[in-house]
PDB file of C-alpha atoms in Angstrom:
ATOM      1  CA  MET K   1    -103.647 -88.297  69.145  1.00 57.00           C
ATOM      2  CA  ALA K   2    -104.115 -89.969  65.732  1.00 71.00           C
ATOM      3  CA  PRO K   3    -102.064 -92.876  64.610  1.00 75.00           C
ATOM      4  CA  LYS K   4     -99.223 -92.161  62.607  1.00 74.00           C
ATOM      5  CA  ASP K   5     -99.504 -93.115  58.926  1.00 81.00           C
ATOM      6  CA  VAL K   6     -96.798 -93.665  56.318  1.00 84.00           C
ATOM      7  CA  ASP K   7     -96.108 -89.884  55.540  1.00 82.00           C
ATOM      8  CA  ASP K   8     -95.344 -89.390  59.306  1.00 77.00           C
ATOM      9  CA  TYR K   9     -92.715 -92.187  59.221  1.00 78.00           C
ATOM     10  CA  LEU K  10     -91.336 -91.009  55.921  1.00 81.00           C
ATOM     11  CA  THR K  11     -91.169 -87.282  57.227  1.00 78.00           C
ATOM     12  CA  GLU K  12     -89.474 -88.543  60.665  1.00 78.00           C
ATOM     13  CA  GLY K  13     -87.121 -90.750  58.838  1.00 80.00           C
ATOM     14  CA  MET K  14     -85.929 -87.720  56.411  1.00 79.00           C
ATOM     15  CA  TYR K  15     -85.837 -84.942  58.849  1.00 75.00           C
ATOM     16  CA  GLY K  16     -85.929 -86.391  62.247  1.00 72.00           C
ATOM     17  CA  ALA K  17     -88.489 -86.391  65.262  1.00 69.00           C
ATOM     18  CA  ARG K  18     -90.474 -83.276  65.592  1.00 68.00           C
ATOM     19  CA  ARG K  19     -89.587 -81.429  68.939  1.00 69.00           C
ATOM     20  CA  PRO K  20     -91.685 -79.292  70.821  1.00 72.00           C
ATOM     21  CA  LYS K  21     -91.360 -75.218  70.685  1.00 80.00           C
ATOM     22  CA  GLU K  22     -89.112 -75.450  67.879  1.00 80.00           C
ATOM     23  CA  ALA K  23     -89.495 -71.591  67.046  1.00 81.00           C
ATOM     24  CA  GLU K  24     -88.352 -70.938  70.729  1.00 84.00           C
ATOM     25  CA  ARG K  25     -85.297 -72.976  70.344  1.00 85.00           C
ATOM     26  CA  LYS K  26     -84.502 -71.350  67.291  1.00 85.00           C
ATOM     27  CA  GLN K  27     -84.548 -68.037  69.083  1.00 87.00           C
ATOM     28  CA  TYR K  28     -82.677 -69.067  72.194  1.00 89.00           C
ATOM     29  CA  LEU K  29     -79.712 -70.970  70.367  1.00 89.00           C
ATOM     30  CA  GLY K  30     -81.224 -74.370  70.673  1.00 87.00           C
ATOM     31  CA  THR K  31     -82.577 -74.420  74.163  1.00 90.00           C
ATOM     32  CA  LEU K  32     -85.745 -73.357  75.728  1.00 90.00           C
ATOM     33  CA  ARG K  33     -86.668 -70.351  77.555  1.00 91.00           C
ATOM     34  CA  GLU K  34     -87.611 -72.179  80.797  1.00 92.00           C
ATOM     35  CA  ARG K  35     -83.811 -73.556  80.812  1.00 93.00           C
ATOM     36  CA  ILE K  36     -82.075 -70.016  80.779  1.00 93.00           C
ATOM     37  CA  VAL K  37     -80.538 -68.414  83.439  1.00 94.00           C
ATOM     38  CA  LEU K  38     -79.443 -65.379  81.649  1.00 94.00           C
ATOM     39  CA  ALA K  39     -79.878 -64.013  78.135  1.00 93.00           C
ATOM     40  CA  LEU K  40     -77.703 -61.427  76.242  1.00 93.00           C
ATOM     41  CA  THR K  41     -78.326 -59.707  72.859  1.00 92.00           C
ATOM     42  CA  LYS K  42     -75.916 -59.400  70.240  1.00 91.00           C
ATOM     43  CA  GLY K  43     -75.519 -55.570  71.124  1.00 89.00           C
ATOM     44  CA  GLN K  44     -75.001 -56.400  74.746  1.00 91.00           C
ATOM     45  CA  VAL K  45     -72.420 -59.231  73.681  1.00 90.00           C
ATOM     46  CA  MET K  46     -70.690 -56.727  71.251  1.00 89.00           C
ATOM     47  CA  SER K  47     -70.539 -53.621  73.614  1.00 88.00           C
ATOM     48  CA  ASP K  48     -69.455 -55.818  76.523  1.00 85.00           C
ATOM     49  CA  LYS K  49     -72.560 -54.298  78.622  1.00 85.00           C
ATOM     50  CA  GLY K  50     -73.698 -57.627  80.023  1.00 86.00           C
ATOM     51  CA  LEU K  51     -70.356 -58.802  81.356  1.00 90.00           C
ATOM     52  CA  LYS K  52     -70.880 -57.957  85.028  1.00 91.00           C
ATOM     53  CA  LYS K  53     -74.317 -59.757  85.217  1.00 92.00           C
ATOM     54  CA  LEU K  54     -72.861 -62.563  83.178  1.00 92.00           C
ATOM     55  CA  GLU K  55     -70.157 -63.075  85.702  1.00 92.00           C
ATOM     56  CA  GLU K  56     -72.599 -62.727  88.678  1.00 93.00           C
ATOM     57  CA  ALA K  57     -74.645 -65.496  87.012  1.00 93.00           C
ATOM     58  CA  MET K  58     -71.891 -67.745  86.185  1.00 93.00           C
ATOM     59  CA  MET K  59     -70.689 -67.550  89.730  1.00 94.00           C
ATOM     60  CA  GLU K  60     -74.333 -68.516  91.062  1.00 93.00           C
ATOM     61  CA  ASN K  61     -74.810 -71.238  88.188  1.00 93.00           C
ATOM     62  CA  LYS K  62     -71.587 -73.304  87.969  1.00 91.00           C
ATOM     63  CA  ASP K  63     -73.416 -76.156  86.566  1.00 93.00           C
ATOM     64  CA  ALA K  64     -74.865 -74.176  83.822  1.00 94.00           C
ATOM     65  CA  GLU K  65     -73.377 -74.181  79.936  1.00 95.00           C
ATOM     66  CA  LEU K  66     -72.798 -70.926  77.868  1.00 94.00           C
ATOM     67  CA  LEU K  67     -74.108 -71.189  74.386  1.00 94.00           C
ATOM     68  CA  ILE K  68     -72.849 -68.348  72.143  1.00 93.00           C
ATOM     69  CA  ASN K  69     -74.260 -67.170  68.860  1.00 92.00           C
ATOM     70  CA  GLY K  70     -71.710 -67.894  66.100  1.00 90.00           C
ATOM     71  CA  HIS K  71     -72.838 -65.118  63.785  1.00 90.00           C
ATOM     72  CA  VAL K  72     -71.107 -62.686  66.266  1.00 89.00           C
ATOM     73  CA  SER K  73     -67.595 -62.371  65.252  1.00 88.00           C
ATOM     74  CA  HIS K  74     -64.894 -64.068  67.704  1.00 87.00           C
ATOM     75  CA  ARG K  75     -63.220 -60.824  68.711  1.00 88.00           C
ATOM     76  CA  PHE K  76     -66.183 -59.578  70.535  1.00 89.00           C
ATOM     77  CA  LEU K  77     -66.392 -62.832  72.550  1.00 89.00           C
ATOM     78  CA  LYS K  78     -63.287 -62.907  74.249  1.00 90.00           C
ATOM     79  CA  GLU K  79     -64.293 -61.623  77.450  1.00 91.00           C
ATOM     80  CA  GLU K  80     -67.333 -64.080  77.590  1.00 91.00           C
ATOM     81  CA  LYS K  81     -64.771 -67.139  76.764  1.00 92.00           C
ATOM     82  CA  ALA K  82     -62.442 -65.735  79.450  1.00 93.00           C
ATOM     83  CA  LEU K  83     -65.395 -65.876  82.255  1.00 93.00           C
ATOM     84  CA  ALA K  84     -66.394 -69.219  81.092  1.00 93.00           C
ATOM     85  CA  ASP K  85     -63.101 -70.678  81.423  1.00 94.00           C
ATOM     86  CA  LYS K  86     -62.468 -68.565  84.711  1.00 93.00           C
ATOM     87  CA  TYR K  87     -65.421 -70.557  86.255  1.00 94.00           C
ATOM     88  CA  ASN K  88     -65.018 -73.739  84.426  1.00 94.00           C
ATOM     89  CA  ILE K  89     -68.231 -73.389  82.707  1.00 94.00           C
ATOM     90  CA  SER K  90     -68.245 -75.128  79.268  1.00 94.00           C
ATOM     91  CA  TYR K  91     -69.398 -72.935  76.049  1.00 93.00           C
ATOM     92  CA  THR K  92     -70.596 -74.154  72.698  1.00 92.00           C
ATOM     93  CA  THR K  93     -70.720 -71.942  69.878  1.00 91.00           C
ATOM     94  CA  VAL K  94     -74.226 -72.439  67.891  1.00 90.00           C
ATOM     95  CA  THR K  95     -74.520 -71.162  64.446  1.00 89.00           C
ATOM     96  CA  ASN K  96     -77.899 -71.779  62.482  1.00 81.00           C
ATOM     97  CA  GLU K  97     -77.495 -70.705  58.916  1.00 77.00           C
ATOM     98  CA  GLU K  98     -81.243 -70.846  58.341  1.00 78.00           C
ATOM     99  CA  GLU K  99     -82.536 -68.793  61.119  1.00 79.00           C
ATOM    100  CA  ASP K 100     -81.179 -65.583  62.651  1.00 83.00           C
ATOM    101  CA  THR K 101     -81.757 -64.503  66.199  1.00 88.00           C
ATOM    102  CA  ASP K 102     -81.101 -61.395  68.178  1.00 90.00           C
ATOM    103  CA  ILE K 103     -79.550 -63.222  70.942  1.00 92.00           C
ATOM    104  CA  GLY K 104     -75.729 -63.132  71.409  1.00 92.00           C
ATOM    105  CA  ALA K 105     -75.275 -65.552  74.361  1.00 93.00           C
ATOM    106  CA  VAL K 106     -77.206 -67.656  76.690  1.00 95.00           C
ATOM    107  CA  LEU K 107     -76.340 -69.116  80.076  1.00 95.00           C
ATOM    108  CA  ALA K 108     -78.555 -72.164  80.501  1.00 95.00           C
ATOM    109  CA  TYR K 109     -79.052 -75.582  82.241  1.00 94.00           C
ATOM    110  CA  ASP K 110     -80.188 -78.916  80.605  1.00 92.00           C
ATOM    111  CA  TYR K 111     -83.363 -78.890  82.673  1.00 92.00           C
ATOM    112  CA  ALA K 112     -86.042 -76.446  83.541  1.00 90.00           C
ATOM    113  CA  VAL K 113     -85.107 -73.626  86.134  1.00 91.00           C
ATOM    114  CA  GLU K 114     -88.313 -71.137  85.194  1.00 84.00           C
ATOM    115  CA  LYS K 115     -86.407 -67.939  85.857  1.00 87.00           C
ATOM    116  CA  GLU K 116     -88.955 -65.056  85.247  1.00 87.00           C
ATOM    117  CA  ASN K 117     -86.404 -62.319  83.952  1.00 90.00           C
ATOM    118  CA  ILE K 118     -83.686 -63.920  81.902  1.00 91.00           C
ATOM    119  CA  PHE K 119     -82.851 -60.431  80.134  1.00 91.00           C
ATOM    120  CA  ILE K 120     -80.709 -57.582  81.432  1.00 86.00           C
ATOM    121  CA  GLU K 121     -82.585 -54.174  81.752  1.00 77.00           C
ATOM    122  CA  GLU K 122     -80.934 -51.849  79.458  1.00 64.00           C
ATOM    123  CA  GLU K 123     -79.162 -48.601  80.923  1.00 51.00           C
ATOM    124  CA  VAL K 124     -80.710 -46.783  78.030  1.00 45.00           C
ATOM    125  CA  ALA K 125     -84.207 -46.642  79.687  1.00 45.00           C
ATOM    126  CA  GLU K 126     -82.571 -45.418  82.775  1.00 47.00           C
ATOM    127  CA  LYS K 127     -80.723 -42.301  80.960  1.00 45.00           C
ATOM    128  CA  ARG K 128     -84.025 -41.735  79.250  1.00 47.00           C
ATOM    129  CA  LYS K 129     -85.630 -41.093  82.543  1.00 50.00           C
ATOM    130  CA  ASP K 130     -82.952 -38.916  83.795  1.00 51.00           C
ATOM    131  CA  ASN K 131     -83.120 -36.751  80.639  1.00 52.00           C
ATOM    132  CA  ASP K 132     -86.675 -36.313  81.156  1.00 53.00           C
ATOM    133  CA  THR K 133     -86.274 -35.334  84.546  1.00 57.00           C
ATOM    134  CA  ALA K 134     -83.790 -33.013  83.796  1.00 60.00           C
ATOM    135  CA  LYS K 135     -84.052 -29.048  83.462  1.00 65.00           C
ATOM    136  CA  PRO K 136     -84.815 -27.899  80.020  1.00 66.00           C
ATOM    137  CA  SER K 137     -81.925 -26.692  78.048  1.00 73.00           C
ATOM    138  CA  PHE K 138     -81.772 -23.310  76.844  1.00 72.00           C
ATOM    139  CA  MET K 139     -82.619 -23.956  73.383  1.00 71.00           C
ATOM    140  CA  LYS K 140     -85.784 -25.780  74.775  1.00 73.00           C
ATOM    141  CA  LYS K 141     -86.917 -22.815  76.669  1.00 72.00           C
ATOM    142  CA  ILE K 142     -86.306 -20.645  73.725  1.00 74.00           C
ATOM    143  CA  ARG K 143     -88.272 -23.049  71.407  1.00 72.00           C
ATOM    144  CA  ARG K 144     -91.177 -22.812  73.881  1.00 73.00           C
ATOM    145  CA  LEU K 145     -91.097 -19.073  73.937  1.00 74.00           C
ATOM    146  CA  PHE K 146     -91.801 -18.813  70.084  1.00 73.00           C
ATOM    147  CA  LYS K 147     -93.983 -21.739  69.688  1.00 68.00           C
ATOM    148  CA  VAL K 148     -97.139 -20.902  68.235  1.00 59.00           C
ATOM    149  CA  ASP K 149    -100.261 -22.916  69.306  1.00 51.00           C
TER     150      ASP K 149
END
């Protein structure tokens, strides 16, 4: 590691100390991926699709903290805040005006927990599989009948 020069000291004095993995911190509402127990996208927060999984994670991780994206409207966050209050989990609203992320809420610790799968699998993928295995509709049969190769 090279010794610090005057420019490094000036930059550190004006902007603060450099932190590792800054892009990861911007994406995950100020925390690192290795500290996250569960992450919900904005869509999952707005549609309340991840509430059941969030409640399960809160029951298992009572010492964790809930970080909420400040760009999501407060009316969509009532259930998440109520769950946090129910399990005595502190929550913080994080707003970063310079960066935008698709993460809506994060349940995380102050230390690394190294959970491999932090996202909720979308039910949409399951519905697609069901539609692919379903019998073809009447219109699809007609189209296949008149399809010219």
